[in-house]
Short mmCIF file of C-alpha atoms and ligand atoms in Angstrom, two decimals:
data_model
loop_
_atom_site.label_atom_id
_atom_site.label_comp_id
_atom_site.label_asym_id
_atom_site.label_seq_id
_atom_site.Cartn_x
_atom_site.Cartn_y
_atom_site.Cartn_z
CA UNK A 1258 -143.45 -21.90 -76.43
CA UNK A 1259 -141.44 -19.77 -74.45
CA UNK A 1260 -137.62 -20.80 -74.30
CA UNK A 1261 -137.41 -18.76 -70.69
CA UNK A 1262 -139.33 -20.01 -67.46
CA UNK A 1263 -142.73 -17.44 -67.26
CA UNK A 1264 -143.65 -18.77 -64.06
CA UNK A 1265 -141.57 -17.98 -60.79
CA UNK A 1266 -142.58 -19.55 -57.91
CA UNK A 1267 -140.82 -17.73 -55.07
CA UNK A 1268 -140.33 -18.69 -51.51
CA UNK A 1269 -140.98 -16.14 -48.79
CA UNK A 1270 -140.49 -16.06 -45.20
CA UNK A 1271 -142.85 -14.74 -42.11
CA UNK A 1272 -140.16 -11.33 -42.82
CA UNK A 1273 -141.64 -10.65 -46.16
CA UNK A 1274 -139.57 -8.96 -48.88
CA UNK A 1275 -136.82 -8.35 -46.17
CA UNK A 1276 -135.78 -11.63 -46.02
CA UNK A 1277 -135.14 -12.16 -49.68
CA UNK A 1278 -132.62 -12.19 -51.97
CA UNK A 1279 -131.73 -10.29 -54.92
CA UNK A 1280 -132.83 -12.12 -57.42
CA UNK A 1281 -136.31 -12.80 -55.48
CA UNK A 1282 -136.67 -9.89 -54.86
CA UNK A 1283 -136.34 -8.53 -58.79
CA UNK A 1284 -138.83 -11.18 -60.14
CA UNK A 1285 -141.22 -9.95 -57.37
CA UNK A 1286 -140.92 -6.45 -58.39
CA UNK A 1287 -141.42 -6.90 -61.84
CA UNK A 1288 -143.92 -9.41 -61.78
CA UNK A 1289 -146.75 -8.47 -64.21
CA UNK A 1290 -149.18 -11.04 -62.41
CA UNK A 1291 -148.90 -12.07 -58.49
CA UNK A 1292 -150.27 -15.35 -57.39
CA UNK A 1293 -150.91 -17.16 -54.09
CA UNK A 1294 -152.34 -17.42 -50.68
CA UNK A 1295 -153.92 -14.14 -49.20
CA UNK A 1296 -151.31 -14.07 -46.33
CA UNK A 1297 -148.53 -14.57 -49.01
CA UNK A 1298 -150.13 -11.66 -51.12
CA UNK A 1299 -150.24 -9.35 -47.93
CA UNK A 1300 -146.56 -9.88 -47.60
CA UNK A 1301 -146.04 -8.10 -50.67
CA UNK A 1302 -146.04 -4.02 -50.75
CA UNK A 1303 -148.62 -2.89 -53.52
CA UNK A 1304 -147.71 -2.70 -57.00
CA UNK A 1305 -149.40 -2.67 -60.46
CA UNK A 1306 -149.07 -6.48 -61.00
CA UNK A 1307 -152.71 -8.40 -61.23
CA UNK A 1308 -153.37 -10.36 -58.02
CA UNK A 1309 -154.50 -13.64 -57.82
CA UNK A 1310 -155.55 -15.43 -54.51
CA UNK A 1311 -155.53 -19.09 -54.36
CA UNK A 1312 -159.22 -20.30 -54.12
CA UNK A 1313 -160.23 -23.77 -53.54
CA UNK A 1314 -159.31 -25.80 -54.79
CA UNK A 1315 -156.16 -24.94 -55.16
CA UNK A 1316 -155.41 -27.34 -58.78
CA UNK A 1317 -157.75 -25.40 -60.26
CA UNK A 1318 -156.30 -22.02 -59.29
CA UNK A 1319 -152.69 -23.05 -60.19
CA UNK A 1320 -154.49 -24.92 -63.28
CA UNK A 1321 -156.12 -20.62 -64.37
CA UNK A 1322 -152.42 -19.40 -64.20
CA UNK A 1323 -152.85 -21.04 -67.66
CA UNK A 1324 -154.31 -17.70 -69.07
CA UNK A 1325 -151.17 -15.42 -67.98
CA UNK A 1326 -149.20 -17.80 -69.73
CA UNK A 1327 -146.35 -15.57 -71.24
CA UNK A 1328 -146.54 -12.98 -68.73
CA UNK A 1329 -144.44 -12.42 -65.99
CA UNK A 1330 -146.27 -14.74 -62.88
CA UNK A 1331 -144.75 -15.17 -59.65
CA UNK A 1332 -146.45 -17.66 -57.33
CA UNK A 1333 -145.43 -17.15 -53.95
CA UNK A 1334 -145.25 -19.64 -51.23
CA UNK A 1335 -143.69 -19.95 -47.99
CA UNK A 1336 -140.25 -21.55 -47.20
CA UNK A 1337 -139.05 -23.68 -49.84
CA UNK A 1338 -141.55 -24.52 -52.25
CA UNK A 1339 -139.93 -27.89 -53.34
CA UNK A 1340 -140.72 -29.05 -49.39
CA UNK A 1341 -144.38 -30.29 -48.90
CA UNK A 1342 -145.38 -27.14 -50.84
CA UNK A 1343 -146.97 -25.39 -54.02
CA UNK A 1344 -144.18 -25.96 -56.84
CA UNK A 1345 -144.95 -29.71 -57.23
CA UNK A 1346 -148.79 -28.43 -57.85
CA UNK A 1347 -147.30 -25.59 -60.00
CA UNK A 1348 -145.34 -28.79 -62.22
CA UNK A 1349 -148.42 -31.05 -62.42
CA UNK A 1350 -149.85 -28.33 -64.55
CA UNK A 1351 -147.21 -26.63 -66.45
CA UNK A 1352 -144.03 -27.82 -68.12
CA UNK A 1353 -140.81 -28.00 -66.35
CA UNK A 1354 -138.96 -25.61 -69.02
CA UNK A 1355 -141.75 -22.98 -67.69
CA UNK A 1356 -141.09 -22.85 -64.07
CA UNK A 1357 -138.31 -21.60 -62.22
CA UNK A 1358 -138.46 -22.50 -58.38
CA UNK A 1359 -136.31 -19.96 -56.11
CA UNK A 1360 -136.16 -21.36 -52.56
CA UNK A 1361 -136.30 -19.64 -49.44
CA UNK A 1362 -135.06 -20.83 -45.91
CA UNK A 1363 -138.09 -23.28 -44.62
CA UNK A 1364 -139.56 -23.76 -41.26
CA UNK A 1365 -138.30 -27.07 -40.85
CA UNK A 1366 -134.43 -25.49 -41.24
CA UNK A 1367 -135.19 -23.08 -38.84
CA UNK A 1368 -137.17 -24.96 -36.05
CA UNK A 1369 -133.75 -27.21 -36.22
CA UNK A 1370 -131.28 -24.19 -36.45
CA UNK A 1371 -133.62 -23.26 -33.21
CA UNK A 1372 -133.15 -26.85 -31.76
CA UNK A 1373 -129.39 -27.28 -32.68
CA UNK A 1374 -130.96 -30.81 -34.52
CA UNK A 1375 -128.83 -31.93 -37.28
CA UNK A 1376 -132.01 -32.72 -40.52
CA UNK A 1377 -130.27 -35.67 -42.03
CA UNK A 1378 -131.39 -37.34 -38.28
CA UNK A 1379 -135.01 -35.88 -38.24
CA UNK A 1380 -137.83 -37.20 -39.97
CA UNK A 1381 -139.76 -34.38 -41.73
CA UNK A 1382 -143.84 -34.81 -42.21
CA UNK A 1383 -146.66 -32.38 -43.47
CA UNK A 1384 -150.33 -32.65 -42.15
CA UNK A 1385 -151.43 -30.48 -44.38
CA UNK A 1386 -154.36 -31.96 -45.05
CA UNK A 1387 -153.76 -34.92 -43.66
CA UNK A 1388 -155.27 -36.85 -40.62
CA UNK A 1389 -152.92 -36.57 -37.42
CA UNK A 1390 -153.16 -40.76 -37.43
CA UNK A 1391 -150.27 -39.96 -40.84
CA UNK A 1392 -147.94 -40.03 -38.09
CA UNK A 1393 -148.07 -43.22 -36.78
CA UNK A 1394 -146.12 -45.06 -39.18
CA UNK A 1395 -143.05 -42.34 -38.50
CA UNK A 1396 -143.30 -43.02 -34.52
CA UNK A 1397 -140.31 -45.11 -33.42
CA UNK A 1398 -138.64 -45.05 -29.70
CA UNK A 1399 -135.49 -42.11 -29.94
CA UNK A 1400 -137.11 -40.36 -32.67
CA UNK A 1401 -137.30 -36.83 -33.69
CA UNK A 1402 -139.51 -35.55 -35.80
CA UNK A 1403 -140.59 -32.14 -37.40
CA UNK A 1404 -144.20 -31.48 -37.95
CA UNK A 1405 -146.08 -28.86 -39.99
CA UNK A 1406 -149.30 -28.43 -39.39
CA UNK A 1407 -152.59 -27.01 -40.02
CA UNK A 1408 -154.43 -25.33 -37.57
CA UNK A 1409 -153.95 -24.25 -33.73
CA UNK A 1410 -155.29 -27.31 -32.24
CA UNK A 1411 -153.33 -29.85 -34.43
CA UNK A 1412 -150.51 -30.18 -31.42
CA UNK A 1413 -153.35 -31.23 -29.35
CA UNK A 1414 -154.10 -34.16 -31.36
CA UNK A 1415 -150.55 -34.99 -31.96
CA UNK A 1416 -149.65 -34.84 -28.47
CA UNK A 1417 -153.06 -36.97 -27.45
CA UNK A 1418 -152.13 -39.46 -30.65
CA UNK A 1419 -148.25 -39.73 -29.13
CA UNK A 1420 -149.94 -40.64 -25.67
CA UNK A 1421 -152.39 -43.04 -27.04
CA UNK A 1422 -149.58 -44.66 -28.28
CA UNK A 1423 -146.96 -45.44 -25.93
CA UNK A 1424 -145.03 -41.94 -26.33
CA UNK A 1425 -146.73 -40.04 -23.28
CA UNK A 1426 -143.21 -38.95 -22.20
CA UNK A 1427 -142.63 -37.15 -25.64
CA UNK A 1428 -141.11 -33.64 -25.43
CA UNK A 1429 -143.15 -31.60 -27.32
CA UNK A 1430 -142.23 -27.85 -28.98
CA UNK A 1431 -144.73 -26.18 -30.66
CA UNK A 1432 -143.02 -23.11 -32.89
CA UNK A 1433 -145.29 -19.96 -34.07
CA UNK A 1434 -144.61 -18.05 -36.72
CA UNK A 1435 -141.17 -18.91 -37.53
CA UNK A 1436 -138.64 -16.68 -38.78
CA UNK A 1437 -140.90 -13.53 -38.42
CA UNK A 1438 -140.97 -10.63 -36.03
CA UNK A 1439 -143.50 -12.49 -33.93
CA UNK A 1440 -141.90 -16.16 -33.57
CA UNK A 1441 -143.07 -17.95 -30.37
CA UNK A 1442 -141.55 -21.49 -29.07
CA UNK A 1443 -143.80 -23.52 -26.40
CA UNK A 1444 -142.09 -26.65 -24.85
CA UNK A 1445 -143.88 -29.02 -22.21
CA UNK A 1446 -144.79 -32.35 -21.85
CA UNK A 1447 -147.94 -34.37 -23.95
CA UNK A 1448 -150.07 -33.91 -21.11
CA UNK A 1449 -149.29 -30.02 -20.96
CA UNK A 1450 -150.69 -29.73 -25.08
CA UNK A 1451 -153.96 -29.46 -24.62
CA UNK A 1452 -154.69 -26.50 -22.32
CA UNK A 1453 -152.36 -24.61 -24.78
CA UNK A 1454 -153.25 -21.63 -27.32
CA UNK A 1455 -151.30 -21.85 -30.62
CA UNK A 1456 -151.33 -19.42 -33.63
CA UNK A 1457 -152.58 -20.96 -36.52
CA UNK A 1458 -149.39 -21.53 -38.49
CA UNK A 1459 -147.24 -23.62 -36.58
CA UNK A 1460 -144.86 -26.33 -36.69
CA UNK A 1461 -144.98 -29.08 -34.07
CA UNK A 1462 -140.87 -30.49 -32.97
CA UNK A 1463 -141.01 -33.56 -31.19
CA UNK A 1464 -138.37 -35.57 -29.55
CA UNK A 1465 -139.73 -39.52 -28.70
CA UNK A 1466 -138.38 -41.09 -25.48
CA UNK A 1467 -135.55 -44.02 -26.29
CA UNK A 1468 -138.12 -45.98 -23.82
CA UNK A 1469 -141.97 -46.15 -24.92
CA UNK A 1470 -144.55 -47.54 -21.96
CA UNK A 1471 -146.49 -50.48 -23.30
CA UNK A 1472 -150.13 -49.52 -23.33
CA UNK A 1473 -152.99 -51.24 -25.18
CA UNK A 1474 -152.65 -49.75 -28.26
CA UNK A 1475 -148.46 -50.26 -28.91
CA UNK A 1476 -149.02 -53.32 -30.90
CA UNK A 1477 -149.94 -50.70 -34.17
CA UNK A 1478 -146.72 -49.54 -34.07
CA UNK A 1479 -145.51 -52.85 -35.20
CA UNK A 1480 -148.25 -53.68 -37.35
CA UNK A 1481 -148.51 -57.17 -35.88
CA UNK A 1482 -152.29 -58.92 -36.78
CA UNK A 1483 -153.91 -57.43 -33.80
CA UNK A 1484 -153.09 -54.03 -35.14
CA UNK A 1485 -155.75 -54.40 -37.88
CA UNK A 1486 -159.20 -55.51 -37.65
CA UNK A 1487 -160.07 -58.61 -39.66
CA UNK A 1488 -162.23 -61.56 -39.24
CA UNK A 1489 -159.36 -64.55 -39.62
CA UNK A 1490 -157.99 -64.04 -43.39
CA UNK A 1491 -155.21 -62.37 -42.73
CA UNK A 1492 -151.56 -62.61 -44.23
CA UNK A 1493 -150.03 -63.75 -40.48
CA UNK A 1494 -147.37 -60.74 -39.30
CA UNK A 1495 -144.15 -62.94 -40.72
CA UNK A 1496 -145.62 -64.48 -44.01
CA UNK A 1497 -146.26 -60.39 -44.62
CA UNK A 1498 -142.84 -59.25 -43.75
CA UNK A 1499 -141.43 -62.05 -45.74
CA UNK A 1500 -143.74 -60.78 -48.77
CA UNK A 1501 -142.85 -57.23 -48.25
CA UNK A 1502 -139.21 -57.99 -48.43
CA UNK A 1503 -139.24 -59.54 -51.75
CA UNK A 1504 -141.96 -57.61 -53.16
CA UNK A 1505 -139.23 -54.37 -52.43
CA UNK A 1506 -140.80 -51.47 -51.17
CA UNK A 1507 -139.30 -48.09 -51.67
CA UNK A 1508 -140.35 -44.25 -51.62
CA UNK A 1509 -143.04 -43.76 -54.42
CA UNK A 1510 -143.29 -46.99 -55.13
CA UNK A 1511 -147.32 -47.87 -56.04
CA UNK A 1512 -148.61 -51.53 -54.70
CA UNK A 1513 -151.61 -53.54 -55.87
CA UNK A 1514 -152.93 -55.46 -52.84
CA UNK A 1515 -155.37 -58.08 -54.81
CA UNK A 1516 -157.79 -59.90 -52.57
CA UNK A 1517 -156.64 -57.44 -49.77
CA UNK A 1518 -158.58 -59.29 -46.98
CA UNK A 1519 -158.28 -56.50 -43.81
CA UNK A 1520 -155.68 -54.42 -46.07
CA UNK A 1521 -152.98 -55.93 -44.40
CA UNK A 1522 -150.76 -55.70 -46.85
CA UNK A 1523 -151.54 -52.50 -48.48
CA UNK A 1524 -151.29 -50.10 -45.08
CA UNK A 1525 -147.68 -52.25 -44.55
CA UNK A 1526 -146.35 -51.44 -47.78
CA UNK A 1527 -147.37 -47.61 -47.35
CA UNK A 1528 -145.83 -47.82 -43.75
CA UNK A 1529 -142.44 -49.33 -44.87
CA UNK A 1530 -142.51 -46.95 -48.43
CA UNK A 1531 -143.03 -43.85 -46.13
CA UNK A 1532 -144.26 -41.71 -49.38
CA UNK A 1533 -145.78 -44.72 -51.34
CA UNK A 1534 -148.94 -45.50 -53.21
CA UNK A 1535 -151.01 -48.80 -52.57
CA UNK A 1536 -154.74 -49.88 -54.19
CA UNK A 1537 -156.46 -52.59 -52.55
CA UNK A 1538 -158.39 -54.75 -54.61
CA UNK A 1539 -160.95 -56.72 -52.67
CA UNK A 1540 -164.52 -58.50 -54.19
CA UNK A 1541 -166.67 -58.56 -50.48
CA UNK A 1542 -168.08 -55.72 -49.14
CA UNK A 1543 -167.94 -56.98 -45.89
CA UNK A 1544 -164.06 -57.18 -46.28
CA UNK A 1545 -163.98 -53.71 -48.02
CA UNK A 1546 -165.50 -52.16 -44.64
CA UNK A 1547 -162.41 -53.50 -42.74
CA UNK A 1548 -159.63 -51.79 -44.90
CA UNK A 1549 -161.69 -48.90 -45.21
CA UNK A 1550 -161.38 -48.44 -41.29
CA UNK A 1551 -158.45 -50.04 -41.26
CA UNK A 1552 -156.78 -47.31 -43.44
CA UNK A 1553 -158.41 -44.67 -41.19
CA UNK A 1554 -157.71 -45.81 -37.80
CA UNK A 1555 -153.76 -46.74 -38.96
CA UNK A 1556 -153.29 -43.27 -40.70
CA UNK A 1557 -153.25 -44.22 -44.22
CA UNK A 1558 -155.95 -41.75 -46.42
CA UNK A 1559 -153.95 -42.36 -49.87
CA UNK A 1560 -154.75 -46.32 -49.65
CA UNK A 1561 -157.43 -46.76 -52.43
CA UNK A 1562 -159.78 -49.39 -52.37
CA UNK A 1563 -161.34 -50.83 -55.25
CA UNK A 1564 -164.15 -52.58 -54.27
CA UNK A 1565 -164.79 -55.79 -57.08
CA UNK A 1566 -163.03 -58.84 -58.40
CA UNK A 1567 -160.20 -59.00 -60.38
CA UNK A 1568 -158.93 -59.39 -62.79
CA UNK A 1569 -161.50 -57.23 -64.40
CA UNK A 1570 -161.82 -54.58 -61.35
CA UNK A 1571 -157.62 -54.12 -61.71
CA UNK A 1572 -157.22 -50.00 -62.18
CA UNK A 1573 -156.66 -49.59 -65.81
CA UNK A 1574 -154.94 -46.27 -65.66
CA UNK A 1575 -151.90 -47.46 -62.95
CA UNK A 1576 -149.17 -49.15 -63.41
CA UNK A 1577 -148.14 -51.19 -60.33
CA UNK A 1578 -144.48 -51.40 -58.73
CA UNK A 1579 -145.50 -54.09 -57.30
CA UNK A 1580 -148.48 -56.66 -56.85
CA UNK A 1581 -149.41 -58.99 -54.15
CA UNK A 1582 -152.15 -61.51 -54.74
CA UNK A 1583 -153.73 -62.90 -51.78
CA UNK A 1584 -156.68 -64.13 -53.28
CA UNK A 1585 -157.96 -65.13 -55.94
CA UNK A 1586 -155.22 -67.55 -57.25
CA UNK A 1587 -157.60 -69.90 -59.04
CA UNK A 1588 -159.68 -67.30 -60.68
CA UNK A 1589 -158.40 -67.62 -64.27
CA UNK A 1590 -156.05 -65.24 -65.77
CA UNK A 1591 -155.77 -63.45 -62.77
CA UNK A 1592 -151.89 -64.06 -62.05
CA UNK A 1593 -151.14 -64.00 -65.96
CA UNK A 1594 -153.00 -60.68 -65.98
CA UNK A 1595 -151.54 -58.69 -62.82
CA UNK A 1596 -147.85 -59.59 -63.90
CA UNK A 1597 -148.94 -58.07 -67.72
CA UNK A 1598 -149.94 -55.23 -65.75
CA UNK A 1599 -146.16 -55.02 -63.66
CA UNK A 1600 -144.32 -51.97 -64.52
CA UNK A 1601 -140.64 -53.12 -66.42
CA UNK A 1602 -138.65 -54.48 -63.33
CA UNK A 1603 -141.71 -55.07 -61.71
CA UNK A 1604 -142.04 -57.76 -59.11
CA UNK A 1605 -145.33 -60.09 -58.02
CA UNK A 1606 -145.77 -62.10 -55.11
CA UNK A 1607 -148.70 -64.61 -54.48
CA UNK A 1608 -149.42 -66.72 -51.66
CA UNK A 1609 -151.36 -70.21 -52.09
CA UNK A 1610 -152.63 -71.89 -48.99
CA UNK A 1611 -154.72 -74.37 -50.81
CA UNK A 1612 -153.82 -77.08 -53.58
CA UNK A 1613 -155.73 -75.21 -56.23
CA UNK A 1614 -154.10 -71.96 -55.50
CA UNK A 1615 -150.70 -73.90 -55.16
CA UNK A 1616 -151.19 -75.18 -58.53
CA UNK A 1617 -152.08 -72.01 -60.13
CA UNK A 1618 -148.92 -70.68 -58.89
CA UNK A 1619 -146.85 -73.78 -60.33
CA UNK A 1620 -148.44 -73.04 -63.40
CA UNK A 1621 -147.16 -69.53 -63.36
CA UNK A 1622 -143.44 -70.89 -62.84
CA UNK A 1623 -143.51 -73.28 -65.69
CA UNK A 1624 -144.65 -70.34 -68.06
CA UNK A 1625 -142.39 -67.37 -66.74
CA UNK A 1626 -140.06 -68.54 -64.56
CA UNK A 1627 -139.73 -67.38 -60.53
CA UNK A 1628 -138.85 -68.74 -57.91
CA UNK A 1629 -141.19 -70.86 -55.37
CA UNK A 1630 -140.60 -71.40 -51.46
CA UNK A 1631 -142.90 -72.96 -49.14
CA UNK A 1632 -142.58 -70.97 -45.77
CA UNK A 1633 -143.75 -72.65 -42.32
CA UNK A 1634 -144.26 -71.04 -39.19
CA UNK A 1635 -145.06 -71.88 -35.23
CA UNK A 1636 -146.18 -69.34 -32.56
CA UNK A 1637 -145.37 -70.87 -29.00
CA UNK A 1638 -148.48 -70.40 -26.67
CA UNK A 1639 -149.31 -70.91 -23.83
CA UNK A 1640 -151.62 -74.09 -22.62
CA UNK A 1641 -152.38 -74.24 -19.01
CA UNK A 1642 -148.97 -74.43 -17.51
CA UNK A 1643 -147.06 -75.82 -20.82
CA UNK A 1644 -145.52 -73.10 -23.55
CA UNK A 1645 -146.87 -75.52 -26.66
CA UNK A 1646 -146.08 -74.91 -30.55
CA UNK A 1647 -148.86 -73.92 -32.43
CA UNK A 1648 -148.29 -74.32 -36.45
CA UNK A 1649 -150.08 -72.19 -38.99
CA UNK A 1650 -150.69 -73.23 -42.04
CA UNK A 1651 -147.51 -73.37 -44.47
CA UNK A 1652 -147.56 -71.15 -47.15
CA UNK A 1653 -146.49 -71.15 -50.49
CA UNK A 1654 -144.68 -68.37 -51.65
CA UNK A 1655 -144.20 -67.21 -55.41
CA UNK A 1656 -141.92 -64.61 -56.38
CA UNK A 1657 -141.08 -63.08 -60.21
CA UNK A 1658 -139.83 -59.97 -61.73
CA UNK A 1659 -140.98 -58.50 -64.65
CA UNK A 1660 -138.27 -58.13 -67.53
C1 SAM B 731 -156.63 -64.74 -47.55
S1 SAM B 731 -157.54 -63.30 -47.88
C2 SAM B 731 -156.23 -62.13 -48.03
C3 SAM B 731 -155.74 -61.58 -46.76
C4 SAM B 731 -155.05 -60.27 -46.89
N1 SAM B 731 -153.78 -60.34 -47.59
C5 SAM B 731 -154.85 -59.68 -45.50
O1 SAM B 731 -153.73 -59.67 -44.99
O2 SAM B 731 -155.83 -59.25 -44.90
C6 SAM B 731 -158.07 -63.44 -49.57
C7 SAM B 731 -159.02 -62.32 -50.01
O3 SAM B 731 -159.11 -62.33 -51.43
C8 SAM B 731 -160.42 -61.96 -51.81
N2 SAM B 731 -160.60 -62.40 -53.20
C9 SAM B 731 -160.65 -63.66 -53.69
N3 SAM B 731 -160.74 -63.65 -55.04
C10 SAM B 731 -160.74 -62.36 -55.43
C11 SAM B 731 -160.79 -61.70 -56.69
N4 SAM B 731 -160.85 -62.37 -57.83
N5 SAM B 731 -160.77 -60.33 -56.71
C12 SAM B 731 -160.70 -59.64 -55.56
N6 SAM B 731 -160.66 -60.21 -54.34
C13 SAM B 731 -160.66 -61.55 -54.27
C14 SAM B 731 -161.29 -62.66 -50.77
O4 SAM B 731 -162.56 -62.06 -50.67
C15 SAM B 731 -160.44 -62.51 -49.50
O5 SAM B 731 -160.82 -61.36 -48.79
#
């Protein structure tokens, strides 16, 4: 193996060559094998090195640099490759003692050097294939956000999504090309987006108004129980947050969801982890359809679903973060099992609403310890004339942590 990194993956800008530095610059000139997108390659004045174009898809390109191996391969990319781009593909493949990453300035730095925004205050999201709906969870009144995106009509979407959801009064900059001879900046309002032509690299700024107007739809942005569609079973708004809490959510942090119900759980988790992972487990179809749509409607493509019953349908190649049961509490072996399954420092978190699931759960404490809570909530409503309490059913709450 070589002792020296044969794989440099080198971040360019819309100036080409120009714009690099020394060192960049070197490794690109004596690179005996160039790799990457075609408008990456075209950046690059002629030379004698072999060049390779990303196909699709792209793992499998990256996964061929495999026959260079010893060679002198430069992968280029554009901005920093460490951001939302091609060096974390590069690593899944290759060892890290192969690669050297060598950044470059990235769009998001320069639409805020543009902007006079301060990063550390913006939120920073790729739609790279993504849905535009990926957005929703990062939506919050005041907010500023930098978007990349693929494709010129993406800001059309994002600026239809922002009005569909209680940020019509958005400001909205759409940036082309940025950082190259030909960099273009649009700003207008939501409503403006549409009738707009944008060059098919762009990044999408947008500032959210402090206020947001309260239209039908608002209530996802909160991910109360109307925000999901689900026919009754449904872990109520607070019991969830109160779950969530303990159950610790955290960037790449990976969830089991078992007897997900509408998926509830799962698409909260993801919301609150920002860059999380979450598998639903759930045994009826007809329940499976809802956190299918569920996960599509609320922006959330990496929730997996694993349609069957557990314990036998848990995944046996991940290793949870986290698990919530929801269900299932009497089926034997089924708590014992997921909390086996909890990564060290791991924590579980079942709800009973009946006796039998209640007693499961008391069970579990007398084995491995935890802690048990009952929780009881009232929603006042509305009767006639008269604000009334209405109770929901108490729930019992069991918390552990793997050791
Ligand atoms: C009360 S609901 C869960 C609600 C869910 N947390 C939500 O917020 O939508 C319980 C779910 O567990 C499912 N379930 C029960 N036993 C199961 C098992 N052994 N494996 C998978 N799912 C199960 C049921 O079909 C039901 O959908």
């Amino acid at each position: 193996m070589n002792a020296q990194p044969w794989i440099s993956v080198v971040g360019i800008g819309e100036d080409g060559p120009a714009g690099l530095g020394e060192e960049a610059r070197r490794r690109i000139a004596e690179a005996e094998v160039l790799a990457g997108g075609r408008r990456h390659l075209a950046l690059v004045p002629p030379s004698e090195a072999t060049r390779v174009p990303w196909g699709s898809p792209l793992e499998d390109s990256v996964r061929g640099l495999a026959a260079y191996r010893g060679r002198k391969v430069v992968v280029l990319a554009s901005g920093d490759p460490s951001w939302f781009g091609v060096a974390k593909v590069v690593l899944r493949h290759f060892p890290r003692e192969e690669v050297a990453v060598l950044p470059h300035v990235s769009a998001f730095q320069l639409a805020a050097a543009r902007l006079g925004w301060a990063i550390e205050e913006v939120g920073t999201v790729s739609l790279h294939n993504m849905p535009a709906t990926r957005l929703l969870r990062e939506l919050a009144p005041g907010r500023r956000l930098l978007v990349l995106t693929s494709g010129p009509r993406m800001p059309a979407t994002i600026a239809d999504l922002l009005a569909r959801h209680g940020h019509a009064a958005a400001r909205v900059r759409v940036f082309g090309h940025l950082g190259g001879p030909r960099e273009t900046m649009w700003e207008g309002e939501t409503a403006e987006v549409a009738g707009q032509r944008f060059p098919i690299l762009n990044l999408v700024a947008l500032a959210l108004p402090r206020e947001t107007e309260a239209t039908e739809d608002a209530a996802v942005l909160d991910l109360d129980d109307d925000a999901f569609e689900h026919d009754g079973n449904i872990t109520k708004a607070e019991y969830r947050a109160a779950a969530i809490a303990r159950l610790g959510p955290g960037p790449g942090r990976r969830l089991w969801d078992v007897g997900a119900g509408s998926g509830a759980m799962a698409i909260t988790w993801l919301y609150r982890c920002g860059t999380g992972a979450a598998t639903a487990i759930e045994k009826r179809p007809d329940r499976a359809v809802f956190i299918r749509r569920n996960a599509a409607r609320l922006g959330t493509p990496e929730l997996r679903l694993v349609e069957g019953e557990a314990p036998e349908a848990l995944p046996a190649e991940e290793v949870p973060d986290a698990v919530f049961v929801g269900g299932g509490l009497a089926t034997p072996g089924l708590l014992r099992a997921c909390f086996e399954r909890l990564a060290p420092g791991g924590r579980l978190v079942a709800h009973a609403v009946t006796m039998g699931g209640e007693q499961a759960l008391y069970r579990m404490y007398e084995e491995v310890g935890g802690t048990l809570q009952r929780l009881s909530l009232s929603r006042a409503e509305l009767r006639g004339d008269h604000l009334l309490w209405r109770p929901l059913a108490p729930v019992t709450q069991y918390a552990v942590t793997r050791r």
